[in-house]
mmCIF file of C-alpha atoms in Angstrom:
data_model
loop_
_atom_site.group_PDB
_atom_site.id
_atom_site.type_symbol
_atom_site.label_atom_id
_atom_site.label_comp_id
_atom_site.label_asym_id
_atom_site.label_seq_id
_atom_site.Cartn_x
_atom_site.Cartn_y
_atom_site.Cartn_z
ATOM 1 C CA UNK A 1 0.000 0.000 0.000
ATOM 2 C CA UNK A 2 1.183 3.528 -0.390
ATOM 3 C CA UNK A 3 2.831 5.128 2.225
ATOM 4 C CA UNK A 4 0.575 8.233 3.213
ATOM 5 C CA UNK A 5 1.459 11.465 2.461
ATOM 6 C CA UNK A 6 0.115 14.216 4.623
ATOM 7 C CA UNK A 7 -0.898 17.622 2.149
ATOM 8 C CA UNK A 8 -0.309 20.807 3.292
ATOM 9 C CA UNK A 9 -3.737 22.693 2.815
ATOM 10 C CA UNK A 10 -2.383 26.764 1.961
ATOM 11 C CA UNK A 11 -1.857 25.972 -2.014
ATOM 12 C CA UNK A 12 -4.016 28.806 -3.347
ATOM 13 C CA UNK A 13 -6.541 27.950 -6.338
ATOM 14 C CA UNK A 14 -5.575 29.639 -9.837
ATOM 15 C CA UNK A 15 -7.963 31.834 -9.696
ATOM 16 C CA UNK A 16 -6.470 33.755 -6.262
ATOM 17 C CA UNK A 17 -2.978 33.915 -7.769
ATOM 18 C CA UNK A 18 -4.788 35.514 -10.947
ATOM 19 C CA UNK A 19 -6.191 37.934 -8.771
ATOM 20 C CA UNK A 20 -3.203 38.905 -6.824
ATOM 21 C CA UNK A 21 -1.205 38.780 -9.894
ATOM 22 C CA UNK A 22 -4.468 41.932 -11.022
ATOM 23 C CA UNK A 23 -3.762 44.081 -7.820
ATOM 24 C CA UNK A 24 -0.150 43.700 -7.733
ATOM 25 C CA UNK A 25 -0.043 45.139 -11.526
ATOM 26 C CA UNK A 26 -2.324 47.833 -10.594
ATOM 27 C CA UNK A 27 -0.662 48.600 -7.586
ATOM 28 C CA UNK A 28 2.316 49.545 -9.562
ATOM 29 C CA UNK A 29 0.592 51.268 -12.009
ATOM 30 C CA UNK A 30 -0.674 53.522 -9.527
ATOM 31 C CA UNK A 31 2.760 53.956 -7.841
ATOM 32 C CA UNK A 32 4.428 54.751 -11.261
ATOM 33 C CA UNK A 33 1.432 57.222 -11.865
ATOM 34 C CA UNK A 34 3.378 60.756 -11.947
ATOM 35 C CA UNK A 35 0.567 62.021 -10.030
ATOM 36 C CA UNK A 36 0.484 59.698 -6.877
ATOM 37 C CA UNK A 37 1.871 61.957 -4.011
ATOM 38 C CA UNK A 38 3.342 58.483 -3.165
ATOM 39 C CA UNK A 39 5.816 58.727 -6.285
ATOM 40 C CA UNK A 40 8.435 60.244 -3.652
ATOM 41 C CA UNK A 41 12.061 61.196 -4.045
ATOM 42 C CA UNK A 42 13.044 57.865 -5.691
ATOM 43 C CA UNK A 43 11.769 58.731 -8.556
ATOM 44 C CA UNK A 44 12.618 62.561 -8.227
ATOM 45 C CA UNK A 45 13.918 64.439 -12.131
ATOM 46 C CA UNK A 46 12.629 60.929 -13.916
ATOM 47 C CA UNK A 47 11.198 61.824 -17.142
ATOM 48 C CA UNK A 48 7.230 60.476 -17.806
ATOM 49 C CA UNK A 49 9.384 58.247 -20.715
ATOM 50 C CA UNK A 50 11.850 56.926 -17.724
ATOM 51 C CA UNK A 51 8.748 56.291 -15.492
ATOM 52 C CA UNK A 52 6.968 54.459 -17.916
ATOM 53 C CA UNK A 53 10.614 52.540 -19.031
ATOM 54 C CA UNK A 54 10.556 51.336 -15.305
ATOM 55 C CA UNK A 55 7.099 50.414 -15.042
ATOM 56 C CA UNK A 56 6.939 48.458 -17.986
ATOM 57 C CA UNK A 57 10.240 46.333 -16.334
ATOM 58 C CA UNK A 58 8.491 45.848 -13.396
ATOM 59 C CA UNK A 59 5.353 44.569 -14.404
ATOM 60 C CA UNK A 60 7.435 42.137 -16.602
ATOM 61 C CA UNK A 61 8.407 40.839 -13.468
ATOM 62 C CA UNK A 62 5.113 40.158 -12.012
ATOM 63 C CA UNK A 63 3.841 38.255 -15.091
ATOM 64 C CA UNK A 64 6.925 36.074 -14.868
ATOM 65 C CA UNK A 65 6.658 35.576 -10.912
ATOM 66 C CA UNK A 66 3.194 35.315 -10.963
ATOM 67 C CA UNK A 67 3.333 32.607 -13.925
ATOM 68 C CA UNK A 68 6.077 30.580 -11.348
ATOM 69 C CA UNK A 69 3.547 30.784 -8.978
ATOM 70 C CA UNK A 70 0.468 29.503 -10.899
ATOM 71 C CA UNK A 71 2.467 26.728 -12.610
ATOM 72 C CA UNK A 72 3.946 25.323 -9.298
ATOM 73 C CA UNK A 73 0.071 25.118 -8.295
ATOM 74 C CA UNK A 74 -0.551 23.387 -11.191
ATOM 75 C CA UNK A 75 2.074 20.958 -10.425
ATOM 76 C CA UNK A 76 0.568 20.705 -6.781
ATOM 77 C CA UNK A 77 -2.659 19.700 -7.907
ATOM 78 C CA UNK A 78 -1.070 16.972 -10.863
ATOM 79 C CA UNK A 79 1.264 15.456 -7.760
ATOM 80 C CA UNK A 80 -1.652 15.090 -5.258
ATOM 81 C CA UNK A 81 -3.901 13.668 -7.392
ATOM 82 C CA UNK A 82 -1.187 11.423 -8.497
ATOM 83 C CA UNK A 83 -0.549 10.268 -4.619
ATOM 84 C CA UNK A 84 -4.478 10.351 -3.902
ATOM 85 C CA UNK A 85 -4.983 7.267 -6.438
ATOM 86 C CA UNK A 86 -2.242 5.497 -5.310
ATOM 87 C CA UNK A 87 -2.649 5.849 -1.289
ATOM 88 C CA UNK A 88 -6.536 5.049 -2.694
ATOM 89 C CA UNK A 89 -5.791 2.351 -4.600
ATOM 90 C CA UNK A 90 -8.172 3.214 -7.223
ATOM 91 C CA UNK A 91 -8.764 0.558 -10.038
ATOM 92 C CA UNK A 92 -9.408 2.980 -13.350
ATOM 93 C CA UNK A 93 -6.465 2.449 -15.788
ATOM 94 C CA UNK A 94 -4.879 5.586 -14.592
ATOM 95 C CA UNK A 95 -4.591 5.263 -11.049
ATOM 96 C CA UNK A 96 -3.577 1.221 -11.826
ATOM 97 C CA UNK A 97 -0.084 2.924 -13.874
ATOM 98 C CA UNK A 98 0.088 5.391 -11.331
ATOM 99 C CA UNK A 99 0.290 2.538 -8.493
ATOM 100 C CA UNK A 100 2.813 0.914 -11.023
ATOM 101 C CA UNK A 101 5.291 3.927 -11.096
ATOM 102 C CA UNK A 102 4.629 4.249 -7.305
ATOM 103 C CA UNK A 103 5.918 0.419 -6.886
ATOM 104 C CA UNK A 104 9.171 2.354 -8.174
ATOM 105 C CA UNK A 105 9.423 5.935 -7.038
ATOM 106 C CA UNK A 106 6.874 6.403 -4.419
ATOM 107 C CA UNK A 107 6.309 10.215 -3.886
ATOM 108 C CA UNK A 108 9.533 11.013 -5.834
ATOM 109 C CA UNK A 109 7.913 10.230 -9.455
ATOM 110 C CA UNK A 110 8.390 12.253 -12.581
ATOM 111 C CA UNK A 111 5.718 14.965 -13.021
ATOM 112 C CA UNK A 112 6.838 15.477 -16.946
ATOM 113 C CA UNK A 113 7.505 11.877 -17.677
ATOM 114 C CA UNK A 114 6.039 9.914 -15.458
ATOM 115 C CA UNK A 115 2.200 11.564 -14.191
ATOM 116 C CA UNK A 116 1.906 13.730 -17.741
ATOM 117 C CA UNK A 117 2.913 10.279 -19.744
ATOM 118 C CA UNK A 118 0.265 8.547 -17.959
ATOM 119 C CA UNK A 119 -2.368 11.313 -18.759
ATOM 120 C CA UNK A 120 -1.247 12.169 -22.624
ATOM 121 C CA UNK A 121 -2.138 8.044 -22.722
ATOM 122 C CA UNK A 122 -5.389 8.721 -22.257
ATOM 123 C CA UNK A 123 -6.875 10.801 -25.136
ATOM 124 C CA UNK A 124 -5.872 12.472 -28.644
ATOM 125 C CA UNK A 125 -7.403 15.639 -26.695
ATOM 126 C CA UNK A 126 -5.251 14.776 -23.445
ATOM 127 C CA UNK A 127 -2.417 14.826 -25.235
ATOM 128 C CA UNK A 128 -2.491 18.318 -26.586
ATOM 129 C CA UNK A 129 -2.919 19.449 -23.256
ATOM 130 C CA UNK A 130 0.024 17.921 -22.184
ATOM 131 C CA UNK A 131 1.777 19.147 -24.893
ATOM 132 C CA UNK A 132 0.887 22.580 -23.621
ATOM 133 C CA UNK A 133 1.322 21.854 -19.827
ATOM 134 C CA UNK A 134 4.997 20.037 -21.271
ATOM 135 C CA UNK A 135 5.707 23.715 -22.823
ATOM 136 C CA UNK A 136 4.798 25.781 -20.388
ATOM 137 C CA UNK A 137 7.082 23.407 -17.613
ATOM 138 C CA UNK A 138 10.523 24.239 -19.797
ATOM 139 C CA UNK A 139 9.589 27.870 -19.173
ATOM 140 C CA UNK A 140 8.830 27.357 -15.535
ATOM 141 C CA UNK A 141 12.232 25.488 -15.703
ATOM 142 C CA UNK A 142 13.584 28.350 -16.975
ATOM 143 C CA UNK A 143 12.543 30.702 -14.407
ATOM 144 C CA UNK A 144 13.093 28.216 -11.594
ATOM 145 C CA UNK A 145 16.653 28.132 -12.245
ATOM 146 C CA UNK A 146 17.517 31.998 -12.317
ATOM 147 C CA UNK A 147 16.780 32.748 -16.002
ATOM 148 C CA UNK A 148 20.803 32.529 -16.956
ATOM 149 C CA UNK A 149 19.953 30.869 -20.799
ATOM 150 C CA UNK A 150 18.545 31.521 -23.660
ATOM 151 C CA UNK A 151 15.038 29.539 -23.337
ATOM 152 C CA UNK A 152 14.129 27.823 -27.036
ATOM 153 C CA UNK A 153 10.108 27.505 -25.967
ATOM 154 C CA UNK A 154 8.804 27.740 -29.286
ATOM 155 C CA UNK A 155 6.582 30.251 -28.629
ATOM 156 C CA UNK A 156 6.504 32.944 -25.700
ATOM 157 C CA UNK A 157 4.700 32.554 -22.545
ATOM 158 C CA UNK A 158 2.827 34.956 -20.475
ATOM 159 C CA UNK A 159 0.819 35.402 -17.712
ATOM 160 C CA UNK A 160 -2.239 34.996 -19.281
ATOM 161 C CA UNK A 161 -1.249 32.618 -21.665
ATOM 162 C CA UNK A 162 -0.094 30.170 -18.569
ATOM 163 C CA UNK A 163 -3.017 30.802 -16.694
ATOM 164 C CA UNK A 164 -5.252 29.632 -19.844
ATOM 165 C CA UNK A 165 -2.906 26.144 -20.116
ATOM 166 C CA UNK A 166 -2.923 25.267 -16.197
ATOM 167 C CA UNK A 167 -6.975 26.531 -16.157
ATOM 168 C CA UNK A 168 -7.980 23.933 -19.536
ATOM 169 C CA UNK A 169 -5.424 21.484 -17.725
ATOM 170 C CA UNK A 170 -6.769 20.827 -14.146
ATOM 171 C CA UNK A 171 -10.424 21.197 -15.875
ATOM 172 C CA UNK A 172 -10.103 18.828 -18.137
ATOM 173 C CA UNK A 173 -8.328 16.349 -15.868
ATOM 174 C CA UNK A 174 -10.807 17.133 -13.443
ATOM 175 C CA UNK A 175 -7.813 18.099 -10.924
ATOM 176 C CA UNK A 176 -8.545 20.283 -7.385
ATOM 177 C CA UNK A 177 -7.546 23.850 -7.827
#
């Protein structure tokens, strides 16, 4: 039987990082506004064209800290479900190759190969999602790892554009949020 796992319950569903990801944005618009009193001496001789320069790096930032954030939720929700059939023992065809890869690795198994190449087994359908939730993982590889190459991702990845992939993902799988 599968060694229980205990889950920590403070993950935070998509749709909460989506909205913090909204008020941190606008936050900084509004601090970067040259008419917030707030603006202060930091910012002191900086040309609207400067202000908007620095504004537009900083929000940058949020959409690629806020897209770390969403995928590693993603990647919660894929893992638990993963060690919720096994310590189950569930009998659909998924959760039996699950318990198989758990014979080998236990808790340590292979989101990307192992839980996404049991899923992508499932359906022509499931396995364009996992081709986008595969994408999206080499840029949150990227990021995780401080950003120092030159990512080939085939296309580029955004906030939004993450949020849609991880959203169709743990809906279609049916996954907890």
């Amino acid at each position: 039987m599968a060694k229980r796992v205990t889950f920590f319950g403070d993950r935070q569903a998509l749709s909460n990082i989506a909205l913090h990801h909204a008020d941190l944005a606008n936050s900084l618009r509004e601090y970067f506004n040259p008419l917030t009193p707030k603006l202060g001496t930091r910012f002191a001789g900086s040309s609207k064209a400067e202000l908007s320069a620095e504004l537009s790096l900083r929000l940058d930032e949020i959409e690629l800290s806020s897209s770390m954030t969403l995928l590693a939720s993603v990647e919660a929700s894929f893992k638990i479900d993963y060690l919720q059939r096994c310590q189950m023992r569930k009998k659909d065809a998924n959760s039996r190759a699950f318990l198989e890869i758990y014979k080998k690795k236990e808790r340590w198994a292979s989101l990307e190969e192992d839980i996404f190449g049991v899923w992508a087994e499932t359906s022509n359908e499931a396995k364009a999602i996992i081709g986008e939730l595969r994408g999206a993982f080499k840029f949150r590889h990227w990021l995780a790892h401080g950003r120092y190459w030159n990512p080939k991702l085939g296309r580029r990845y955004d906030f939004s554009g993450v949020y849609a992939i991880g959203d169709a993902a743990l809906d279609h799988f049916n996954l907890i949020t």
